[in-house]
mmCIF file of C-alpha atoms and ligand atoms in Angstrom:
data_model
loop_
_atom_site.group_PDB
_atom_site.id
_atom_site.type_symbol
_atom_site.label_atom_id
_atom_site.label_comp_id
_atom_site.label_asym_id
_atom_site.label_seq_id
_atom_site.Cartn_x
_atom_site.Cartn_y
_atom_site.Cartn_z
ATOM 1 C CA MET A 273 107.903 95.205 123.278
ATOM 2 C CA ARG A 274 107.186 95.310 126.881
ATOM 3 C CA ARG A 275 104.488 97.929 127.228
ATOM 4 C CA ASP A 276 101.099 97.553 125.403
ATOM 5 C CA ASP A 277 100.445 101.272 125.730
ATOM 6 C CA ALA A 278 103.445 101.977 123.329
ATOM 7 C CA VAL A 279 101.887 100.021 120.487
ATOM 8 C CA VAL A 280 101.081 102.200 117.451
ATOM 9 C CA SER A 281 98.507 100.665 115.242
ATOM 10 C CA LEU A 282 96.611 101.605 112.028
ATOM 11 C CA GLY A 283 94.578 98.421 112.124
ATOM 12 C CA GLU A 284 97.055 95.919 110.649
ATOM 13 C CA HIS A 285 95.424 92.718 109.416
ATOM 14 C CA ALA A 286 96.533 89.645 107.400
ATOM 15 C CA SER A 287 96.685 90.574 103.677
ATOM 16 C CA PRO A 288 94.787 88.199 101.417
ATOM 17 C CA ILE A 289 96.447 85.398 99.403
ATOM 18 C CA LEU A 290 94.573 85.240 95.993
ATOM 19 C CA PRO A 291 94.736 82.209 93.656
ATOM 20 C CA LEU A 292 95.756 83.484 90.120
ATOM 21 C CA ARG A 293 94.109 81.015 87.866
ATOM 22 C CA ARG A 294 94.170 82.858 84.507
ATOM 23 C CA ALA A 295 97.564 84.458 85.092
ATOM 24 C CA GLY A 296 98.893 81.074 86.190
ATOM 25 C CA GLU A 297 97.531 79.372 82.937
ATOM 26 C CA SER A 298 99.086 82.174 80.792
ATOM 27 C CA VAL A 299 102.585 81.396 82.204
ATOM 28 C CA GLY A 300 102.063 77.687 82.363
ATOM 29 C CA LEU A 301 101.424 77.153 86.201
ATOM 30 C CA THR A 302 98.448 75.446 87.808
ATOM 31 C CA ASP A 303 99.178 76.471 91.358
ATOM 32 C CA LEU A 304 99.975 80.196 91.396
ATOM 33 C CA TYR A 305 99.069 82.597 94.196
ATOM 34 C CA CYS A 306 99.589 86.370 95.002
ATOM 35 C CA LYS A 307 99.953 87.780 98.404
ATOM 36 C CA ASP A 308 98.397 91.162 98.021
ATOM 37 C CA GLU A 309 100.102 93.567 100.325
ATOM 38 C CA GLY A 310 98.416 96.595 98.668
ATOM 39 C CA ALA A 311 95.512 95.967 101.027
ATOM 40 C CA LEU A 312 97.584 96.957 104.146
ATOM 41 C CA PRO A 313 97.396 100.277 105.910
ATOM 42 C CA THR A 314 99.480 102.856 104.105
ATOM 43 C CA GLY A 315 99.116 100.910 100.858
ATOM 44 C CA SER A 316 102.327 98.800 100.960
ATOM 45 C CA PHE A 317 103.982 96.081 102.945
ATOM 46 C CA LYS A 318 106.296 98.706 104.421
ATOM 47 C CA ALA A 319 103.466 99.074 107.039
ATOM 48 C CA ARG A 320 104.760 95.830 108.577
ATOM 49 C CA GLY A 321 108.238 97.195 109.448
ATOM 50 C CA ALA A 322 106.738 100.645 110.359
ATOM 51 C CA ALA A 323 104.120 99.328 112.750
ATOM 52 C CA VAL A 324 106.767 97.390 114.794
ATOM 53 C CA GLY A 325 109.633 99.930 114.256
ATOM 54 C CA ILE A 326 107.680 102.941 115.372
ATOM 55 C CA SER A 327 106.054 101.020 118.301
ATOM 56 C CA ARG A 328 109.376 100.061 119.691
ATOM 57 C CA ALA A 329 110.989 103.464 119.031
ATOM 58 C CA ARG A 330 108.106 105.029 120.945
ATOM 59 C CA GLU A 331 108.681 102.587 123.793
ATOM 60 C CA LEU A 332 112.370 103.631 123.845
ATOM 61 C CA GLY A 333 111.352 107.222 124.116
ATOM 62 C CA VAL A 334 112.414 108.150 120.555
ATOM 63 C CA GLN A 335 110.936 111.618 119.564
ATOM 64 C CA ARG A 336 112.639 112.194 116.256
ATOM 65 C CA PHE A 337 114.087 109.804 113.696
ATOM 66 C CA ALA A 338 115.547 109.959 110.135
ATOM 67 C CA MET A 339 115.624 107.378 107.342
ATOM 68 C CA PRO A 340 116.435 107.105 103.689
ATOM 69 C CA SER A 341 113.510 105.921 101.475
ATOM 70 C CA ASN A 342 112.637 105.444 97.834
ATOM 71 C CA GLY A 343 109.108 106.169 98.710
ATOM 72 C CA ASN A 344 106.798 103.515 100.393
ATOM 73 C CA ALA A 345 108.864 103.161 103.508
ATOM 74 C CA GLY A 346 108.954 106.944 103.889
ATOM 75 C CA SER A 347 105.187 107.232 103.686
ATOM 76 C CA ALA A 348 104.537 104.259 105.990
ATOM 77 C CA TRP A 349 107.014 105.525 108.699
ATOM 78 C CA SER A 350 105.705 109.123 108.302
ATOM 79 C CA LEU A 351 102.093 107.950 108.833
ATOM 80 C CA TYR A 352 102.820 105.691 111.778
ATOM 81 C CA ALA A 353 105.014 108.493 113.203
ATOM 82 C CA ALA A 354 102.153 110.992 112.866
ATOM 83 C CA ARG A 355 99.961 108.515 114.843
ATOM 84 C CA ALA A 356 102.559 108.139 117.549
ATOM 85 C CA GLY A 357 103.245 111.879 117.785
ATOM 86 C CA MET A 358 106.829 111.518 116.604
ATOM 87 C CA GLN A 359 108.805 113.636 114.092
ATOM 88 C CA ALA A 360 109.944 111.814 110.889
ATOM 89 C CA ILE A 361 112.838 113.154 108.743
ATOM 90 C CA ILE A 362 112.706 111.278 105.360
ATOM 91 C CA VAL A 363 115.501 111.668 102.845
ATOM 92 C CA MET A 364 114.626 110.676 99.326
ATOM 93 C CA PRO A 365 116.213 110.677 95.926
ATOM 94 C CA ALA A 366 115.057 113.746 94.051
ATOM 95 C CA VAL A 367 114.013 111.437 91.125
ATOM 96 C CA SER A 368 111.737 109.346 93.301
ATOM 97 C CA PRO A 369 107.999 109.296 92.467
ATOM 98 C CA THR A 370 106.324 112.543 93.759
ATOM 99 C CA ILE A 371 103.298 110.765 95.210
ATOM 100 C CA HIS A 372 105.231 109.408 98.225
ATOM 101 C CA ARG A 373 106.707 112.648 99.229
ATOM 102 C CA THR A 374 103.343 114.188 99.069
ATOM 103 C CA GLN A 375 102.125 111.497 101.474
ATOM 104 C CA CYS A 376 105.065 112.188 103.851
ATOM 105 C CA LEU A 377 104.388 115.906 103.821
ATOM 106 C CA LEU A 378 100.613 115.218 104.450
ATOM 107 C CA ALA A 379 101.649 113.247 107.535
ATOM 108 C CA GLY A 380 103.751 116.208 108.787
ATOM 109 C CA ALA A 381 107.138 114.694 108.001
ATOM 110 C CA LYS A 382 110.170 116.789 107.037
ATOM 111 C CA VAL A 383 111.235 115.670 103.582
ATOM 112 C CA VAL A 384 114.713 116.302 102.235
ATOM 113 C CA LEU A 385 115.617 115.455 98.649
ATOM 114 C CA VAL A 386 119.054 114.348 97.519
ATOM 115 C CA ASP A 387 120.546 114.659 94.104
ATOM 116 C CA GLY A 388 121.415 110.954 94.057
ATOM 117 C CA LEU A 389 120.049 107.489 94.843
ATOM 118 C CA ILE A 390 118.890 105.714 97.986
ATOM 119 C CA ASN A 391 122.563 104.837 99.154
ATOM 120 C CA ASP A 392 123.408 108.555 98.882
ATOM 121 C CA ALA A 393 120.318 109.256 101.042
ATOM 122 C CA GLY A 394 121.512 106.643 103.563
ATOM 123 C CA ARG A 395 124.859 108.268 103.801
ATOM 124 C CA LEU A 396 123.293 111.664 104.493
ATOM 125 C CA VAL A 397 121.190 110.082 107.287
ATOM 126 C CA SER A 398 124.122 108.203 108.869
ATOM 127 C CA ARG A 399 126.146 111.424 109.013
ATOM 128 C CA ALA A 400 123.285 113.457 110.470
ATOM 129 C CA CYS A 401 122.403 110.825 113.090
ATOM 130 C CA ALA A 402 126.067 110.440 114.041
ATOM 131 C CA LYS A 403 125.919 113.955 115.542
ATOM 132 C CA GLY A 404 123.313 112.730 117.981
ATOM 133 C CA GLY A 405 119.726 113.711 118.928
ATOM 134 C CA VAL A 406 118.119 111.770 115.943
ATOM 135 C CA TYR A 407 117.350 108.112 115.947
ATOM 136 C CA ASP A 408 118.674 106.305 112.854
ATOM 137 C CA ALA A 409 115.736 104.268 111.481
ATOM 138 C CA SER A 410 117.515 103.042 108.282
ATOM 139 C CA THR A 411 116.943 99.530 107.221
ATOM 140 C CA LEU A 412 118.944 96.921 109.174
ATOM 141 C CA LYS A 413 120.474 99.756 111.361
ATOM 142 C CA GLU A 414 117.635 99.402 113.885
ATOM 143 C CA PRO A 415 116.692 95.809 114.613
ATOM 144 C CA TYR A 416 112.925 96.121 114.912
ATOM 145 C CA ARG A 417 111.740 96.768 111.339
ATOM 146 C CA ILE A 418 112.855 93.235 110.415
ATOM 147 C CA GLU A 419 110.784 91.781 113.242
ATOM 148 C CA GLY A 420 107.763 93.437 111.759
ATOM 149 C CA LYS A 421 108.543 91.950 108.355
ATOM 150 C CA LYS A 422 108.521 88.545 109.925
ATOM 151 C CA THR A 423 104.731 88.775 110.046
ATOM 152 C CA LEU A 424 104.724 88.372 106.307
ATOM 153 C CA GLY A 425 106.194 84.809 106.768
ATOM 154 C CA PHE A 426 103.999 84.026 109.791
ATOM 155 C CA GLU A 427 100.965 84.895 107.749
ATOM 156 C CA ILE A 428 102.023 82.901 104.698
ATOM 157 C CA ALA A 429 102.661 79.763 106.783
ATOM 158 C CA GLU A 430 99.230 80.194 108.487
ATOM 159 C CA GLN A 431 97.331 80.960 105.375
ATOM 160 C CA PHE A 432 98.821 77.829 103.700
ATOM 161 C CA GLU A 433 97.875 75.877 106.775
ATOM 162 C CA TRP A 434 101.523 75.260 107.702
ATOM 163 C CA ASN A 435 102.401 73.866 104.280
ATOM 164 C CA VAL A 436 104.476 76.653 102.882
ATOM 165 C CA PRO A 437 104.588 77.045 99.056
ATOM 166 C CA ASP A 438 107.390 75.476 96.946
ATOM 167 C CA VAL A 439 108.612 78.838 95.616
ATOM 168 C CA ILE A 440 108.234 82.440 96.877
ATOM 169 C CA VAL A 441 108.991 85.173 94.389
ATOM 170 C CA TYR A 442 109.893 88.572 95.936
ATOM 171 C CA PRO A 443 110.804 91.963 94.349
ATOM 172 C CA THR A 444 114.146 92.773 95.975
ATOM 173 C CA GLY A 445 115.575 96.188 96.766
ATOM 174 C CA GLY A 446 117.187 95.917 100.265
ATOM 175 C CA GLY A 447 115.783 92.445 100.632
ATOM 176 C CA VAL A 448 114.276 93.098 104.050
ATOM 177 C CA GLY A 449 111.090 91.345 103.304
ATOM 178 C CA LEU A 450 112.851 88.252 102.071
ATOM 179 C CA ILE A 451 115.202 88.267 105.132
ATOM 180 C CA GLY A 452 112.042 88.678 107.311
ATOM 181 C CA MET A 453 110.135 85.829 105.768
ATOM 182 C CA HIS A 454 113.120 83.509 106.149
ATOM 183 C CA LYS A 455 113.623 84.349 109.703
ATOM 184 C CA ALA A 456 109.937 83.761 110.412
ATOM 185 C CA PHE A 457 110.065 80.372 108.775
ATOM 186 C CA ARG A 458 113.104 79.401 110.705
ATOM 187 C CA GLU A 459 111.496 80.404 113.948
ATOM 188 C CA LEU A 460 108.426 78.510 113.058
ATOM 189 C CA GLN A 461 110.596 75.454 112.373
ATOM 190 C CA ALA A 462 112.273 75.796 115.720
ATOM 191 C CA ILE A 463 109.041 75.554 117.587
ATOM 192 C CA GLY A 464 107.810 72.683 115.463
ATOM 193 C CA LEU A 465 105.141 74.515 113.443
ATOM 194 C CA LEU A 466 106.887 73.955 110.106
ATOM 195 C CA GLY A 467 108.603 70.864 108.724
ATOM 196 C CA PRO A 468 112.166 70.811 107.364
ATOM 197 C CA ALA A 469 111.335 71.855 103.817
ATOM 198 C CA LEU A 470 111.696 75.650 103.210
ATOM 199 C CA PRO A 471 110.359 77.379 100.060
ATOM 200 C CA HIS A 472 112.945 78.270 97.401
ATOM 201 C CA PHE A 473 113.283 82.030 97.418
ATOM 202 C CA ILE A 474 113.479 83.858 94.105
ATOM 203 C CA ALA A 475 114.759 87.420 94.301
ATOM 204 C CA VAL A 476 113.507 89.622 91.430
ATOM 205 C CA GLN A 477 115.167 92.775 90.214
ATOM 206 C CA SER A 478 114.897 95.025 87.140
ATOM 207 C CA CYS A 479 117.547 94.731 84.399
ATOM 208 C CA GLY A 480 118.159 98.433 85.176
ATOM 209 C CA CYS A 481 119.318 97.665 88.669
ATOM 210 C CA ALA A 482 120.272 94.047 89.308
ATOM 211 C CA PRO A 483 123.182 93.854 91.729
ATOM 212 C CA ILE A 484 121.830 90.791 93.656
ATOM 213 C CA VAL A 485 121.081 88.987 90.424
ATOM 214 C CA LYS A 486 124.552 89.701 89.150
ATOM 215 C CA ALA A 487 126.197 88.618 92.462
ATOM 216 C CA PHE A 488 124.161 85.426 92.624
ATOM 217 C CA ARG A 489 125.075 84.519 89.057
ATOM 218 C CA GLU A 490 128.751 85.053 89.804
ATOM 219 C CA ARG A 491 128.449 83.068 93.011
ATOM 220 C CA ARG A 492 129.718 86.039 95.178
ATOM 221 C CA ASP A 493 128.883 86.453 98.846
ATOM 222 C CA VAL A 494 128.161 90.234 98.451
ATOM 223 C CA SER A 495 127.047 92.466 95.619
ATOM 224 C CA GLN A 496 128.895 95.276 93.838
ATOM 225 C CA PRO A 497 127.289 98.721 93.720
ATOM 226 C CA TRP A 498 125.284 98.962 90.454
ATOM 227 C CA ASP A 499 126.255 101.844 88.160
ATOM 228 C CA GLY A 500 123.569 104.081 86.670
ATOM 229 C CA ALA A 501 120.751 102.262 88.402
ATOM 230 C CA SER A 502 117.268 103.055 86.915
ATOM 231 C CA THR A 503 114.000 101.305 86.626
ATOM 232 C CA VAL A 504 110.185 102.134 86.527
ATOM 233 C CA ALA A 505 109.874 99.868 89.685
ATOM 234 C CA PHE A 506 111.393 102.476 91.942
ATOM 235 C CA GLY A 507 110.901 100.600 95.158
ATOM 236 C CA ILE A 508 113.614 98.080 93.966
ATOM 237 C CA ASN A 509 116.022 100.720 92.671
ATOM 238 C CA VAL A 510 118.680 99.943 95.247
ATOM 239 C CA PRO A 511 122.200 99.871 93.805
ATOM 240 C CA LYS A 512 123.841 98.274 96.856
ATOM 241 C CA ALA A 513 121.737 96.654 99.635
ATOM 242 C CA ILE A 514 123.236 96.619 103.255
ATOM 243 C CA GLY A 515 121.913 93.082 103.755
ATOM 244 C CA ASP A 516 122.984 91.767 100.350
ATOM 245 C CA PHE A 517 125.055 89.085 101.983
ATOM 246 C CA LEU A 518 121.996 87.790 103.919
ATOM 247 C CA VAL A 519 119.806 87.735 100.796
ATOM 248 C CA LEU A 520 122.466 85.906 98.786
ATOM 249 C CA ARG A 521 122.919 83.414 101.518
ATOM 250 C CA ILE A 522 119.180 82.698 101.751
ATOM 251 C CA LEU A 523 118.948 82.284 98.005
ATOM 252 C CA THR A 524 121.750 79.730 97.943
ATOM 253 C CA GLU A 525 120.572 77.991 101.215
ATOM 254 C CA THR A 526 116.954 77.469 100.010
ATOM 255 C CA GLY A 527 118.011 76.336 96.530
ATOM 256 C CA GLY A 528 116.504 79.501 95.106
ATOM 257 C CA SER A 529 117.609 81.858 92.430
ATOM 258 C CA ALA A 530 117.728 85.452 91.199
ATOM 259 C CA ILE A 531 116.046 86.751 88.093
ATOM 260 C CA ALA A 532 116.232 90.287 86.384
ATOM 261 C CA VAL A 533 113.299 91.430 84.146
ATOM 262 C CA ASP A 534 112.922 94.279 81.690
ATOM 263 C CA ASP A 535 110.833 97.340 82.497
ATOM 264 C CA GLU A 536 108.620 96.589 79.392
ATOM 265 C CA ASP A 537 107.858 93.263 80.881
ATOM 266 C CA ILE A 538 107.042 94.764 84.260
ATOM 267 C CA LEU A 539 104.535 97.051 82.692
ATOM 268 C CA GLU A 540 103.025 94.349 80.649
ATOM 269 C CA TYR A 541 102.610 92.067 83.601
ATOM 270 C CA GLN A 542 101.092 94.758 85.657
ATOM 271 C CA GLU A 543 98.384 95.034 83.034
ATOM 272 C CA ARG A 544 98.016 91.321 82.842
ATOM 273 C CA LEU A 545 97.459 91.094 86.664
ATOM 274 C CA ALA A 546 94.747 93.774 86.410
ATOM 275 C CA LYS A 547 93.064 92.362 83.237
ATOM 276 C CA HIS A 548 93.221 88.646 84.183
ATOM 277 C CA GLU A 549 92.865 88.745 87.823
ATOM 278 C CA GLY A 550 91.569 92.172 88.858
ATOM 279 C CA VAL A 551 94.744 92.666 90.938
ATOM 280 C CA LEU A 552 95.910 96.360 90.955
ATOM 281 C CA ALA A 553 99.564 95.500 91.512
ATOM 282 C CA SER A 554 102.501 97.754 92.059
ATOM 283 C CA LEU A 555 105.262 97.711 89.369
ATOM 284 C CA GLU A 556 107.496 95.929 91.835
ATOM 285 C CA GLY A 557 104.813 93.254 92.428
ATOM 286 C CA ALA A 558 104.263 92.945 88.650
ATOM 287 C CA ALA A 559 107.984 92.143 88.247
ATOM 288 C CA THR A 560 107.533 89.009 90.183
ATOM 289 C CA LEU A 561 105.002 87.670 87.628
ATOM 290 C CA ALA A 562 107.333 88.644 84.770
ATOM 291 C CA ALA A 563 110.014 86.745 86.574
ATOM 292 C CA VAL A 564 107.776 83.623 86.954
ATOM 293 C CA ALA A 565 107.059 83.713 83.193
ATOM 294 C CA GLN A 566 110.796 83.759 82.557
ATOM 295 C CA ALA A 567 111.498 81.047 85.110
ATOM 296 C CA ARG A 568 108.825 78.753 83.636
ATOM 297 C CA LYS A 569 110.417 79.318 80.127
ATOM 298 C CA LEU A 570 113.794 78.338 81.496
ATOM 299 C CA GLY A 571 112.385 75.437 83.478
ATOM 300 C CA THR A 572 113.657 77.035 86.826
ATOM 301 C CA ILE A 573 110.085 76.547 88.155
ATOM 302 C CA GLY A 574 108.177 73.331 87.278
ATOM 303 C CA ALA A 575 104.635 73.413 85.983
ATOM 304 C CA GLY A 576 103.126 71.726 89.025
ATOM 305 C CA GLU A 577 104.936 73.724 91.716
ATOM 306 C CA ARG A 578 102.958 75.833 94.126
ATOM 307 C CA VAL A 579 104.306 79.311 93.563
ATOM 308 C CA LEU A 580 103.524 82.543 95.653
ATOM 309 C CA ILE A 581 104.307 85.983 94.312
ATOM 310 C CA ILE A 582 104.343 88.929 96.667
ATOM 311 C CA ASN A 583 102.682 92.045 95.387
ATOM 312 C CA THR A 584 104.377 94.439 97.797
ATOM 313 C CA ALA A 585 102.119 97.550 97.303
ATOM 314 C CA SER A 586 99.113 98.850 95.736
ATOM 315 C CA GLY A 587 99.153 99.962 91.998
ATOM 316 C CA ALA A 588 97.169 102.935 93.048
ATOM 317 C CA LEU A 589 100.579 104.392 94.309
ATOM 318 C CA HIS A 590 101.906 104.807 90.688
ATOM 319 C CA SER A 591 100.426 108.185 89.877
ATOM 320 C CA GLU A 592 102.567 108.712 86.820
ATOM 321 C CA SER A 593 101.719 105.549 85.009
ATOM 322 C CA ALA A 594 101.044 106.513 81.461
ATOM 323 C CA CYS A 595 97.361 106.475 80.536
ATOM 324 C CA PRO A 596 96.547 106.084 76.811
ATOM 325 C CA PRO A 597 94.319 108.758 75.211
ATOM 326 C CA ILE A 598 90.538 108.181 75.896
ATOM 327 C CA GLU A 599 87.634 109.534 73.774
ATOM 328 C CA THR A 600 85.817 112.347 75.517
ATOM 329 C CA LEU A 601 82.100 112.929 74.737
ATOM 330 C CA GLY A 602 80.140 116.113 74.959
ATOM 331 C CA VAL A 603 77.385 116.009 77.675
ATOM 332 C CA ASP A 604 74.692 115.744 75.016
ATOM 333 C CA ASP A 605 76.451 113.126 72.820
ATOM 334 C CA GLU A 606 75.195 109.620 72.419
ATOM 335 C CA LEU A 607 77.109 106.918 74.294
ATOM 336 C CA GLN A 608 77.296 104.225 71.706
ATOM 337 C CA ILE A 609 77.576 100.998 73.763
ATOM 338 C CA ALA A 610 75.922 98.284 71.660
ATOM 339 C CA ARG A 611 77.996 99.240 68.532
ATOM 340 C CA ASP A 612 81.334 98.760 70.269
ATOM 341 C CA HIS A 613 80.568 95.276 71.699
HETATM 342 C C1 LIG B 821 110.520 98.639 99.455
HETATM 343 C C2 LIG B 821 109.839 97.982 98.357
HETATM 344 C C3 LIG B 821 110.297 96.742 97.897
HETATM 345 C C4 LIG B 821 111.584 96.156 98.261
HETATM 346 O O1 LIG B 821 111.607 95.749 99.496
HETATM 347 P P1 LIG B 821 112.982 95.285 100.235
HETATM 348 O O2 LIG B 821 112.497 94.463 101.408
HETATM 349 O O3 LIG B 821 113.730 96.458 100.635
HETATM 350 O O4 LIG B 821 113.618 94.407 99.257
HETATM 351 C C5 LIG B 821 109.529 96.092 96.929
HETATM 352 N N1 LIG B 821 108.400 96.643 96.526
HETATM 353 C C6 LIG B 821 107.862 97.794 96.976
HETATM 354 C C7 LIG B 821 106.579 98.306 96.479
HETATM 355 C C8 LIG B 821 108.605 98.464 97.982
HETATM 356 O O5 LIG B 821 108.048 99.606 98.471
#
């Protein structure tokens, strides 16, 4: 960025890092933390990429852009675009959660649904943008979103007082956040603010869509497209990530790993984060705690290691989470409190 007047802001701030004492105990860890990105503008860490991506696009004179999204990126970019006075065109899988498309529409974006998954949405965007007149804001096709994601790494380093955690556990779809954190740490090393030890990165996916986990296990440099991808954690329902080779390289380079978790475990750990810690986590964020539990059982993570999970969005964005039946009283009924407790 060269021009301050092009900067588009919704009041970005450092998201909190919360110690998770009870949740840590329950999975056998003494030093577990959560970076809670649900507290950011637009409710998800996608605000980081959007704040920088939209600001730079505005500086470049972009008036209209298109991008594929599973949900949170679409809402973040639509809202920042609205603030910048730019037209957003968001292409989403028809099966994506409806709450996100409502948010895009509220912000005045044009929303197109595709009878397919995020990769199909990406192909539609590429073809449309190739004709000209529309800026392609797809992940890793414009170089600025990743610069915004770097702030996640800068904050972690600063909040841990330049002693990065031993392990960082990240719910991985396209892997942009992980690539951004790694780039940030490398840059901090280059200017002497971080020592030589980088955290081990653990990429978490759902068993219903785990191309990166499969490729990591098979020691491949790139992933194969995942057939029939499906998971409750829709933000990580990415059958083939454009930057898969970067993610796989980072996992190997940092002595990290890749873990797939069941949807039932994701739901269980979402409840655990709320009940034990008061953290209203997204399903993607909850997947990281499920993965930590698994890694502890397998010994991949040691009991004394300092572990940071990333809750990438607020749990408030899951409108269709099942709510069990709750007793309804008449307005004149007695509310029996003492008896139940
Ligand atoms: C987009 C998203 C992810 C995955 O992010 P990538 O950087 O693409 O891997 C994880 N969680 C939530 C809530 C998301 O919206």
